[in-house]
PDB file of C-alpha atoms in Angstrom:
ATOM      1  CA  MET A   1     115.331  56.371   7.020  1.00 40.00           C
ATOM      2  CA  GLU A   2     114.700  54.119  10.132  1.00 38.00           C
ATOM      3  CA  GLN A   3     116.696  51.164  10.141  1.00 39.00           C
ATOM      4  CA  ASN A   4     115.918  47.602  10.354  1.00 33.00           C
ATOM      5  CA  ARG A   5     116.533  46.408  14.235  1.00 31.00           C
ATOM      6  CA  THR A   6     117.206  42.753  14.782  1.00 28.00           C
ATOM      7  CA  LEU A   7     117.920  41.294  18.176  1.00 28.00           C
ATOM      8  CA  ILE A   8     119.695  37.947  17.815  1.00 28.00           C
ATOM      9  CA  ILE A   9     120.313  35.143  20.140  1.00 27.00           C
ATOM     10  CA  PRO A  10     122.036  32.161  19.323  1.00 33.00           C
ATOM     11  CA  ARG A  11     119.673  28.627  19.096  1.00 34.00           C
ATOM     12  CA  LYS A  12     121.349  26.908  22.307  1.00 33.00           C
ATOM     13  CA  THR A  13     120.857  29.850  24.437  1.00 32.00           C
ATOM     14  CA  ARG A  14     116.766  30.288  23.493  1.00 34.00           C
ATOM     15  CA  ARG A  15     116.545  27.903  26.650  1.00 33.00           C
ATOM     16  CA  MET A  16     117.676  30.102  29.722  1.00 30.00           C
ATOM     17  CA  GLY A  17     114.565  32.306  30.066  1.00 35.00           C
ATOM     18  CA  ILE A  18     115.078  34.639  27.743  1.00 33.00           C
ATOM     19  CA  PHE A  19     113.153  35.583  24.755  1.00 35.00           C
ATOM     20  CA  ALA A  20     114.526  36.888  21.101  1.00 35.00           C
ATOM     21  CA  VAL A  21     112.334  39.109  18.451  1.00 35.00           C
ATOM     22  CA  GLU A  22     112.788  40.602  15.102  1.00 34.00           C
ATOM     23  CA  ILE A  23     111.757  43.722  14.596  1.00 29.00           C
ATOM     24  CA  ARG A  24     110.601  44.717  10.982  1.00 30.00           C
ATOM     25  CA  ARG A  25     110.475  48.788   9.775  1.00 29.00           C
ATOM     26  CA  ASN A  26     106.720  48.837  10.168  1.00 33.00           C
ATOM     27  CA  MET A  27     107.679  47.542  13.691  1.00 31.00           C
ATOM     28  CA  GLU A  28     105.692  44.918  13.172  1.00 39.00           C
ATOM     29  CA  ILE A  29     106.755  41.398  15.268  1.00 40.00           C
ATOM     30  CA  LYS A  30     107.547  38.976  13.100  1.00 45.00           C
ATOM     31  CA  ASP A  31     108.820  36.326  14.880  1.00 56.00           C
ATOM     32  CA  ILE A  32     108.847  35.940  18.730  1.00 57.00           C
ATOM     33  CA  TYR A  33     110.503  33.114  20.853  1.00 62.00           C
ATOM     34  CA  TYR A  34     109.733  33.013  24.948  1.00 65.00           C
ATOM     35  CA  ILE A  35     111.531  29.858  26.929  1.00 66.00           C
ATOM     36  CA  ASP A  36     111.617  29.560  30.154  1.00 73.00           C
ATOM     37  CA  GLU A  37     111.583  25.746  32.024  1.00 78.00           C
ATOM     38  CA  ASP A  38     108.136  24.924  31.585  1.00 84.00           C
ATOM     39  CA  VAL A  39     107.374  27.123  28.968  1.00 85.00           C
ATOM     40  CA  ALA A  40     108.445  28.175  25.296  1.00 83.00           C
ATOM     41  CA  LEU A  41     105.751  30.352  22.958  1.00 82.00           C
ATOM     42  CA  MET A  42     107.286  30.471  19.200  1.00 82.00           C
ATOM     43  CA  THR A  43     105.248  31.212  15.726  1.00 80.00           C
ATOM     44  CA  ASP A  44     108.588  30.510  13.127  1.00 80.00           C
ATOM     45  CA  VAL A  45     107.306  27.824  11.787  1.00 80.00           C
ATOM     46  CA  SER A  46     110.889  26.447  10.677  1.00 79.00           C
ATOM     47  CA  ASP A  47     110.878  25.808  14.363  1.00 76.00           C
ATOM     48  CA  LEU A  48     109.308  22.737  13.528  1.00 80.00           C
ATOM     49  CA  SER A  49     112.353  21.208  11.893  1.00 78.00           C
ATOM     50  CA  GLU A  50     113.426  20.617  15.412  1.00 78.00           C
ATOM     51  CA  TYR A  51     110.584  18.242  16.205  1.00 79.00           C
ATOM     52  CA  ASN A  52     110.975  16.301  13.086  1.00 78.00           C
ATOM     53  CA  GLY A  53     111.300  12.573  14.526  1.00 76.00           C
ATOM     54  CA  ALA A  54     111.369  13.498  17.443  1.00 74.00           C
ATOM     55  CA  LYS A  55     109.881  12.170  21.028  1.00 72.00           C
ATOM     56  CA  MET A  56     107.943  15.142  22.471  1.00 76.00           C
ATOM     57  CA  ASP A  57     108.480  15.170  26.438  1.00 76.00           C
ATOM     58  CA  SER A  58     105.991  17.716  26.266  1.00 82.00           C
ATOM     59  CA  TYR A  59     102.784  19.299  26.128  1.00 85.00           C
ATOM     60  CA  VAL A  60     103.253  21.465  22.558  1.00 85.00           C
ATOM     61  CA  PHE A  61      99.643  22.203  21.548  1.00 83.00           C
ATOM     62  CA  LEU A  62     100.069  24.381  17.792  1.00 83.00           C
ATOM     63  CA  ALA A  63      97.531  26.552  16.017  1.00 80.00           C
ATOM     64  CA  CYS A  64      97.404  26.585  12.567  1.00 81.00           C
ATOM     65  CA  ARG A  65      96.775  30.490  11.276  1.00 78.00           C
ATOM     66  CA  GLN A  66      96.870  30.108   7.511  1.00 83.00           C
ATOM     67  CA  GLY A  67      98.052  27.777   4.867  1.00 87.00           C
ATOM     68  CA  ARG A  68      98.266  24.159   5.683  1.00 86.00           C
ATOM     69  CA  LEU A  69     101.257  21.381   7.518  1.00 87.00           C
ATOM     70  CA  GLN A  70     101.269  17.866   7.203  1.00 87.00           C
ATOM     71  CA  MET A  71     102.774  15.609   9.793  1.00 86.00           C
ATOM     72  CA  ASP A  72     102.750  11.773  10.621  1.00 83.00           C
ATOM     73  CA  ILE A  73     102.062  11.069  15.114  1.00 78.00           C
ATOM     74  CA  ASN A  74     102.914   7.869  16.629  1.00 68.00           C
ATOM     75  CA  GLY A  75     102.460   6.555  12.793  1.00 67.00           C
ATOM     76  CA  LYS A  76      99.603   8.133  11.903  1.00 76.00           C
ATOM     77  CA  SER A  77      99.483  10.810   8.754  1.00 81.00           C
ATOM     78  CA  HIS A  78      97.638  14.345   9.952  1.00 81.00           C
ATOM     79  CA  THR A  79      96.186  17.218   7.956  1.00 82.00           C
ATOM     80  CA  VAL A  80      96.347  20.397   9.764  1.00 81.00           C
ATOM     81  CA  HIS A  81      94.359  23.446   7.864  1.00 80.00           C
ATOM     82  CA  ALA A  82      93.902  27.204   9.176  1.00 79.00           C
ATOM     83  CA  GLU A  83      91.884  27.922  12.385  1.00 72.00           C
ATOM     84  CA  THR A  84      92.638  24.271  13.731  1.00 74.00           C
ATOM     85  CA  ASN A  85      94.495  23.400  16.447  1.00 75.00           C
ATOM     86  CA  ILE A  86      96.329  19.732  16.955  1.00 80.00           C
ATOM     87  CA  THR A  87      97.798  18.866  20.340  1.00 79.00           C
ATOM     88  CA  PHE A  88     100.521  17.306  20.657  1.00 79.00           C
ATOM     89  CA  LEU A  89     101.150  14.598  23.832  1.00 76.00           C
ATOM     90  CA  PRO A  90     104.391  13.466  25.990  1.00 74.00           C
ATOM     91  CA  ASN A  91     105.637  10.786  24.480  1.00 68.00           C
ATOM     92  CA  SER A  92     103.979  11.586  21.171  1.00 73.00           C
ATOM     93  CA  TYR A  93     106.316  10.622  18.182  1.00 73.00           C
ATOM     94  CA  ILE A  94     106.500  12.976  15.309  1.00 82.00           C
ATOM     95  CA  ASP A  95     107.682  12.526  12.056  1.00 81.00           C
ATOM     96  CA  ASN A  96     107.277  13.750   8.548  1.00 85.00           C
ATOM     97  CA  ILE A  97     106.629  16.832   8.999  1.00 87.00           C
ATOM     98  CA  LEU A  98     105.610  18.810   5.566  1.00 87.00           C
ATOM     99  CA  VAL A  99     105.334  22.614   5.462  1.00 85.00           C
ATOM    100  CA  GLY A 100     102.988  24.278   3.097  1.00 83.00           C
ATOM    101  CA  VAL A 101     104.795  27.910   1.692  1.00 82.00           C
ATOM    102  CA  ASP A 102     102.251  30.041   3.432  1.00 84.00           C
ATOM    103  CA  ALA A 103     101.615  27.838   6.222  1.00 85.00           C
ATOM    104  CA  SER A 104     101.614  30.046   9.598  1.00 84.00           C
ATOM    105  CA  ILE A 105     102.006  29.026  13.330  1.00 84.00           C
ATOM    106  CA  VAL A 106     101.810  29.509  16.710  1.00 82.00           C
ATOM    107  CA  MET A 107     103.009  26.721  19.330  1.00 84.00           C
ATOM    108  CA  LEU A 108     102.771  26.982  22.714  1.00 85.00           C
ATOM    109  CA  LYS A 109     105.378  24.243  24.510  1.00 87.00           C
ATOM    110  CA  LEU A 110     104.293  23.480  27.986  1.00 88.00           C
ATOM    111  CA  SER A 111     106.369  21.204  30.844  1.00 86.00           C
ATOM    112  CA  VAL A 112     104.083  17.974  32.589  1.00 81.00           C
ATOM    113  CA  ARG A 113     104.543  19.684  35.292  1.00 84.00           C
ATOM    114  CA  ILE A 114     103.113  23.155  34.719  1.00 89.00           C
ATOM    115  CA  VAL A 115     100.045  21.865  32.671  1.00 88.00           C
ATOM    116  CA  SER A 116      99.365  19.118  36.123  1.00 84.00           C
ATOM    117  CA  ASP A 117     100.031  22.620  38.484  1.00 88.00           C
ATOM    118  CA  LEU A 118      97.589  25.018  36.533  1.00 90.00           C
ATOM    119  CA  MET A 119      95.209  22.641  35.986  1.00 88.00           C
ATOM    120  CA  ARG A 120      95.265  20.750  39.103  1.00 85.00           C
ATOM    121  CA  GLU A 121      90.945  21.664  40.117  1.00 85.00           C
ATOM    122  CA  HIS A 122      90.047  20.418  36.894  1.00 83.00           C
ATOM    123  CA  ILE A 123      93.216  17.287  36.007  1.00 77.00           C
ATOM    124  CA  ASP A 124      90.336  14.431  36.000  1.00 70.00           C
ATOM    125  CA  GLN A 125      88.499  16.209  33.243  1.00 74.00           C
ATOM    126  CA  TRP A 126      92.276  16.936  31.671  1.00 80.00           C
ATOM    127  CA  ASN A 127      93.305  13.461  31.843  1.00 72.00           C
ATOM    128  CA  ARG A 128      89.607  12.123  30.519  1.00 67.00           C
ATOM    129  CA  MET A 129      89.217  14.705  27.371  1.00 69.00           C
ATOM    130  CA  ILE A 130      93.098  14.825  26.177  1.00 67.00           C
ATOM    131  CA  TYR A 131      94.604  11.858  26.757  1.00 59.00           C
ATOM    132  CA  ILE A 132      92.195   9.033  24.418  1.00 53.00           C
ATOM    133  CA  TYR A 133      93.897   9.850  21.720  1.00 47.00           C
ATOM    134  CA  LYS A 134      97.348  10.538  20.763  1.00 48.00           C
ATOM    135  CA  ALA A 135      96.638  13.697  18.697  1.00 52.00           C
ATOM    136  CA  TYR A 136      93.926  15.320  18.865  1.00 57.00           C
ATOM    137  CA  THR A 137      92.325  17.869  15.924  1.00 60.00           C
ATOM    138  CA  MET A 138      89.428  19.932  15.680  1.00 59.00           C
ATOM    139  CA  PRO A 139      87.923  23.335  13.929  1.00 55.00           C
ATOM    140  CA  SER A 140      88.657  25.524  16.545  1.00 60.00           C
ATOM    141  CA  GLY A 141      85.760  28.461  14.905  1.00 63.00           C
ATOM    142  CA  LYS A 142      85.581  31.936  14.477  1.00 67.00           C
ATOM    143  CA  ASP A 143      84.653  32.149  17.883  1.00 73.00           C
ATOM    144  CA  LEU A 144      87.572  30.315  19.572  1.00 71.00           C
ATOM    145  CA  GLU A 145      90.310  31.396  16.600  1.00 72.00           C
ATOM    146  CA  GLU A 146      89.089  34.648  17.437  1.00 77.00           C
ATOM    147  CA  GLN A 147      89.680  34.613  21.074  1.00 80.00           C
ATOM    148  CA  MET A 148      92.982  32.489  20.884  1.00 77.00           C
ATOM    149  CA  GLN A 149      94.215  35.165  18.935  1.00 77.00           C
ATOM    150  CA  TYR A 150      93.532  37.701  21.424  1.00 84.00           C
ATOM    151  CA  TYR A 151      95.350  35.398  24.106  1.00 84.00           C
ATOM    152  CA  TYR A 152      98.188  35.408  21.731  1.00 80.00           C
ATOM    153  CA  ARG A 153      98.286  39.201  21.256  1.00 81.00           C
ATOM    154  CA  LEU A 154      97.983  39.269  25.104  1.00 86.00           C
ATOM    155  CA  ILE A 155     101.231  36.929  25.629  1.00 82.00           C
ATOM    156  CA  LEU A 156     103.091  39.230  22.960  1.00 77.00           C
ATOM    157  CA  SER A 157     102.290  42.372  24.629  1.00 82.00           C
ATOM    158  CA  LYS A 158     103.672  40.859  28.101  1.00 82.00           C
ATOM    159  CA  ILE A 159     106.808  39.402  26.604  1.00 77.00           C
ATOM    160  CA  THR A 160     107.527  42.704  24.277  1.00 76.00           C
ATOM    161  CA  GLY A 161     106.245  44.974  26.904  1.00 75.00           C
ATOM    162  CA  ALA A 162     108.227  47.055  29.890  1.00 78.00           C
ATOM    163  CA  PRO A 163     109.579  44.953  32.360  1.00 77.00           C
ATOM    164  CA  GLN A 164     107.373  44.724  35.515  1.00 80.00           C
ATOM    165  CA  PRO A 165     106.590  43.293  38.317  1.00 87.00           C
ATOM    166  CA  TYR A 166     104.883  39.068  38.826  1.00 86.00           C
ATOM    167  CA  HIS A 167     105.963  39.194  34.870  1.00 84.00           C
ATOM    168  CA  ARG A 168     106.011  35.309  35.355  1.00 83.00           C
ATOM    169  CA  GLU A 169     103.107  35.196  37.512  1.00 88.00           C
ATOM    170  CA  ILE A 170     101.487  36.748  34.234  1.00 89.00           C
ATOM    171  CA  ILE A 171     102.056  34.553  31.897  1.00 87.00           C
ATOM    172  CA  ARG A 172     100.742  31.403  33.641  1.00 89.00           C
ATOM    173  CA  SER A 173      97.708  33.379  34.329  1.00 92.00           C
ATOM    174  CA  ILE A 174      97.588  33.499  30.645  1.00 91.00           C
ATOM    175  CA  ILE A 175      98.879  29.940  30.111  1.00 91.00           C
ATOM    176  CA  HIS A 176      95.941  28.370  32.668  1.00 93.00           C
ATOM    177  CA  ALA A 177      93.086  30.672  30.621  1.00 91.00           C
ATOM    178  CA  ILE A 178      94.670  28.921  27.521  1.00 88.00           C
ATOM    179  CA  LEU A 179      94.212  25.391  29.084  1.00 89.00           C
ATOM    180  CA  LEU A 180      90.397  26.304  30.258  1.00 90.00           C
ATOM    181  CA  GLU A 181      89.991  27.810  26.708  1.00 85.00           C
ATOM    182  CA  MET A 182      90.823  24.298  25.194  1.00 81.00           C
ATOM    183  CA  LEU A 183      89.382  22.260  27.922  1.00 82.00           C
ATOM    184  CA  SER A 184      85.986  24.016  27.812  1.00 82.00           C
ATOM    185  CA  ASN A 185      86.186  23.585  23.430  1.00 76.00           C
ATOM    186  CA  MET A 186      87.212  19.741  23.500  1.00 73.00           C
ATOM    187  CA  GLU A 187      83.808  19.398  26.227  1.00 72.00           C
ATOM    188  CA  ALA A 188      81.942  21.240  23.797  1.00 70.00           C
ATOM    189  CA  HIS A 189      82.466  19.241  20.989  1.00 63.00           C
ATOM    190  CA  ASN A 190      80.769  15.556  20.426  1.00 49.00           C
ATOM    191  CA  LEU A 191      83.868  13.233  20.313  1.00 47.00           C
ATOM    192  CA  PRO A 192      84.841  11.245  16.563  1.00 45.00           C
ATOM    193  CA  GLU A 193      82.234   8.960  16.784  1.00 41.00           C
ATOM    194  CA  GLU A 194      84.361   5.792  16.541  1.00 44.00           C
ATOM    195  CA  ALA A 195      84.942   6.158  20.128  1.00 41.00           C
ATOM    196  CA  ASP A 196      81.756   6.265  20.849  1.00 41.00           C
ATOM    197  CA  GLU A 197      80.996   3.301  18.988  1.00 42.00           C
ATOM    198  CA  SER A 198      83.264   0.736  20.950  1.00 64.00           C
ATOM    199  CA  GLN A 199      82.539  -1.055  23.599  1.00 76.00           C
ATOM    200  CA  THR A 200      86.162  -1.348  24.831  1.00 83.00           C
ATOM    201  CA  LYS A 201      86.556   2.954  24.484  1.00 80.00           C
ATOM    202  CA  VAL A 202      83.094   2.821  26.894  1.00 81.00           C
ATOM    203  CA  HIS A 203      84.696   0.555  29.316  1.00 86.00           C
ATOM    204  CA  PHE A 204      87.958   2.711  28.925  1.00 87.00           C
ATOM    205  CA  ASN A 205      86.030   6.053  29.753  1.00 83.00           C
ATOM    206  CA  ARG A 206      84.475   4.669  32.532  1.00 86.00           C
ATOM    207  CA  PHE A 207      87.732   3.748  34.049  1.00 91.00           C
ATOM    208  CA  LEU A 208      89.244   7.163  33.984  1.00 87.00           C
ATOM    209  CA  GLU A 209      85.593   8.050  35.676  1.00 84.00           C
ATOM    210  CA  VAL A 210      86.000   5.714  38.483  1.00 89.00           C
ATOM    211  CA  LEU A 211      90.066   6.579  38.922  1.00 89.00           C
ATOM    212  CA  SER A 212      89.185  10.353  39.018  1.00 83.00           C
ATOM    213  CA  ASP A 213      86.179   9.845  41.649  1.00 83.00           C
ATOM    214  CA  THR A 214      88.485   6.823  44.122  1.00 88.00           C
ATOM    215  CA  PRO A 215      89.433   9.636  47.108  1.00 88.00           C
ATOM    216  CA  VAL A 216      92.374   6.948  47.690  1.00 92.00           C
ATOM    217  CA  LYS A 217      93.716   6.032  44.337  1.00 93.00           C
ATOM    218  CA  HIS A 218      96.579   4.079  45.192  1.00 93.00           C
ATOM    219  CA  ARG A 219      94.254   0.825  44.468  1.00 94.00           C
ATOM    220  CA  PRO A 220      95.201  -2.694  43.268  1.00 94.00           C
ATOM    221  CA  LEU A 221      94.513  -3.522  39.794  1.00 94.00           C
ATOM    222  CA  LYS A 222      91.511  -5.714  40.931  1.00 94.00           C
ATOM    223  CA  TYR A 223      89.887  -3.060  43.107  1.00 94.00           C
ATOM    224  CA  TYR A 224      89.237  -1.073  39.719  1.00 94.00           C
ATOM    225  CA  ALA A 225      88.470  -4.304  37.874  1.00 92.00           C
ATOM    226  CA  ASP A 226      86.085  -5.204  40.222  1.00 91.00           C
ATOM    227  CA  LYS A 227      84.022  -1.764  40.009  1.00 90.00           C
ATOM    228  CA  LEU A 228      84.134  -2.259  36.524  1.00 89.00           C
ATOM    229  CA  CYS A 229      83.096  -6.099  36.478  1.00 86.00           C
ATOM    230  CA  LEU A 230      85.843  -6.744  34.238  1.00 88.00           C
ATOM    231  CA  THR A 231      88.589  -8.993  35.624  1.00 89.00           C
ATOM    232  CA  PRO A 232      91.958  -7.266  35.691  1.00 91.00           C
ATOM    233  CA  LYS A 233      93.498  -8.020  32.316  1.00 90.00           C
ATOM    234  CA  TYR A 234      90.687  -7.413  30.435  1.00 90.00           C
ATOM    235  CA  LEU A 235      90.743  -3.882  32.074  1.00 92.00           C
ATOM    236  CA  SER A 236      94.578  -3.707  31.346  1.00 91.00           C
ATOM    237  CA  VAL A 237      94.107  -4.634  27.680  1.00 90.00           C
ATOM    238  CA  ILE A 238      91.323  -2.457  27.466  1.00 90.00           C
ATOM    239  CA  CYS A 239      93.500   0.803  28.293  1.00 90.00           C
ATOM    240  CA  ARG A 240      96.521  -0.907  26.619  1.00 88.00           C
ATOM    241  CA  LYS A 241      94.349  -0.952  23.363  1.00 86.00           C
ATOM    242  CA  VAL A 242      92.813   2.834  23.996  1.00 84.00           C
ATOM    243  CA  SER A 243      95.832   4.906  25.167  1.00 82.00           C
ATOM    244  CA  ARG A 244      98.682   2.641  24.859  1.00 82.00           C
ATOM    245  CA  LYS A 245      99.235   2.743  28.308  1.00 87.00           C
ATOM    246  CA  SER A 246      98.760   0.259  30.707  1.00 91.00           C
ATOM    247  CA  ALA A 247      95.859   0.518  33.517  1.00 93.00           C
ATOM    248  CA  SER A 248      98.704   0.478  37.063  1.00 93.00           C
ATOM    249  CA  LEU A 249      99.832   3.588  34.626  1.00 91.00           C
ATOM    250  CA  TRP A 250      97.082   5.252  34.532  1.00 92.00           C
ATOM    251  CA  ILE A 251      96.545   4.616  38.316  1.00 93.00           C
ATOM    252  CA  GLU A 252      99.904   5.369  39.394  1.00 92.00           C
ATOM    253  CA  GLU A 253      99.766   9.101  37.050  1.00 88.00           C
ATOM    254  CA  TYR A 254      96.492   9.915  39.330  1.00 89.00           C
ATOM    255  CA  THR A 255      97.895   8.397  42.138  1.00 92.00           C
ATOM    256  CA  ASN A 256     100.835  10.952  41.540  1.00 89.00           C
ATOM    257  CA  GLU A 257      98.924  14.159  40.828  1.00 85.00           C
ATOM    258  CA  ASP A 258      97.344  13.764  44.160  1.00 88.00           C
ATOM    259  CA  ILE A 259     100.828  12.856  45.875  1.00 91.00           C
ATOM    260  CA  ARG A 260     102.365  16.154  44.114  1.00 85.00           C
ATOM    261  CA  TYR A 261      98.979  18.373  45.090  1.00 85.00           C
ATOM    262  CA  HIS A 262      98.949  17.325  48.619  1.00 89.00           C
ATOM    263  CA  LEU A 263     103.017  18.027  48.741  1.00 89.00           C
ATOM    264  CA  PHE A 264     102.834  21.472  46.846  1.00 84.00           C
ATOM    265  CA  ASN A 265      99.599  23.223  48.366  1.00 82.00           C
ATOM    266  CA  THR A 266      98.694  21.241  52.267  1.00 86.00           C
ATOM    267  CA  ASN A 267     100.631  21.446  55.553  1.00 89.00           C
ATOM    268  CA  LEU A 268      99.514  18.181  56.104  1.00 92.00           C
ATOM    269  CA  THR A 269     102.373  16.348  57.698  1.00 94.00           C
ATOM    270  CA  ILE A 270     103.991  14.208  55.024  1.00 94.00           C
ATOM    271  CA  LYS A 271     102.359  10.889  57.546  1.00 94.00           C
ATOM    272  CA  GLU A 272      99.135  12.425  57.400  1.00 94.00           C
ATOM    273  CA  ILE A 273      99.798  12.288  53.302  1.00 94.00           C
ATOM    274  CA  ALA A 274     100.593   9.075  53.265  1.00 94.00           C
ATOM    275  CA  PHE A 275      97.687   7.475  54.618  1.00 94.00           C
ATOM    276  CA  ARG A 276      95.328   9.969  53.111  1.00 93.00           C
ATOM    277  CA  LEU A 277      96.529   8.247  50.019  1.00 94.00           C
ATOM    278  CA  GLY A 278      95.952   4.317  50.840  1.00 93.00           C
ATOM    279  CA  PHE A 279      99.594   4.407  51.652  1.00 94.00           C
ATOM    280  CA  ASP A 280     100.093   1.346  54.382  1.00 88.00           C
ATOM    281  CA  ASN A 281     103.401   2.800  56.091  1.00 90.00           C
ATOM    282  CA  LEU A 282     105.612   6.251  56.030  1.00 93.00           C
ATOM    283  CA  SER A 283     108.550   4.244  54.428  1.00 93.00           C
ATOM    284  CA  PHE A 284     107.156   2.641  51.902  1.00 94.00           C
ATOM    285  CA  PHE A 285     105.831   6.246  50.942  1.00 95.00           C
ATOM    286  CA  GLY A 286     108.771   7.603  50.800  1.00 94.00           C
ATOM    287  CA  LYS A 287     110.139   4.572  48.748  1.00 94.00           C
ATOM    288  CA  TYR A 288     107.246   5.877  46.286  1.00 94.00           C
ATOM    289  CA  VAL A 289     107.917   9.321  45.860  1.00 94.00           C
ATOM    290  CA  LYS A 290     111.291   8.798  45.222  1.00 93.00           C
ATOM    291  CA  ARG A 291     111.517   6.574  42.999  1.00 92.00           C
ATOM    292  CA  HIS A 292     108.747   8.576  41.029  1.00 91.00           C
ATOM    293  CA  PHE A 293     109.806  12.358  41.621  1.00 89.00           C
ATOM    294  CA  GLY A 294     113.749  11.583  42.253  1.00 90.00           C
ATOM    295  CA  HIS A 295     113.186  13.154  45.952  1.00 91.00           C
ATOM    296  CA  SER A 296     112.188  12.706  49.096  1.00 93.00           C
ATOM    297  CA  PRO A 297     108.428  13.772  50.196  1.00 93.00           C
ATOM    298  CA  SER A 298     109.871  16.604  52.115  1.00 92.00           C
ATOM    299  CA  LYS A 299     112.877  17.602  50.002  1.00 91.00           C
ATOM    300  CA  LEU A 300     109.715  17.528  46.957  1.00 87.00           C
ATOM    301  CA  ARG A 301     108.296  19.724  48.854  1.00 89.00           C
ATOM    302  CA  GLN A 302     110.361  22.154  50.094  1.00 87.00           C
ATOM    303  CA  MET A 303     111.644  22.321  46.721  1.00 82.00           C
ATOM    304  CA  ALA A 304     108.249  23.311  45.733  1.00 74.00           C
ATOM    305  CA  ARG A 305     107.775  26.071  48.363  1.00 73.00           C
ATOM    306  CA  GLY A 306     111.546  27.641  47.634  1.00 69.00           C
ATOM    307  CA  ILE A 307     110.489  28.375  43.863  1.00 53.00           C
ATOM    308  CA  ASN A 308     106.558  29.090  44.966  1.00 46.00           C
TER     309      ASN A 308
END
């Protein structure tokens, strides 16, 4: 008789670019973990306990395959039913997690860095859709649910299969497709009615549109307020009310995305990038990058190219 086979790895080692798989007698994979510095894939519902009372430092995409989950996100209660997806945004607070006895999940945790890199061509659309709400829940529908299950099985086959060249790149390509599916699904569904009924949110969405369409984003708050025929103070109030982030922080985040893209994906000199993105001099640009990224522009570029 074939015996059960189990590969067990202590929890503390699961963050070191390895994975653990529990295999049953019938060779059905029950729980799987894939961990590297930017990606974590989990299907064990007990792993949710790690996030109870925690602040998210990454994106977490949770798909409820069956059963029901309940949790508080930023103080607001959310119930997640089967065939429903929920997104935890970076800096979200999760608490009071309740899991049904028959609940089954797929949980994908992605660093801010990899989402920004994979979605750089669509980062403006992504930010507009994903940041409007601190938690975004939406019925997947049968078609999308089947599509997501296909992606899940595809990742599963790549993780459990024999080692192959470009393994890391393949995993990231599948994740890129998942993110595009999510963005497409969000854009296909209307936002909740309350978002459209509020003039405040209309102004906020318009601000994001102007910000994303402005080639040089590193500008004073007054520049954007004037574009919207608002006062800088009122624009800040609007942004904090809708997104819990200041208008200045939004400008910084969009500016940082442009900096990251030009340093990582172009051959422009540091000086050319600085002036293209609206910085008055190279010294100020260097100090800005050091403050926001922890390294000088040249060092950041070297690190990125070394990784690639």
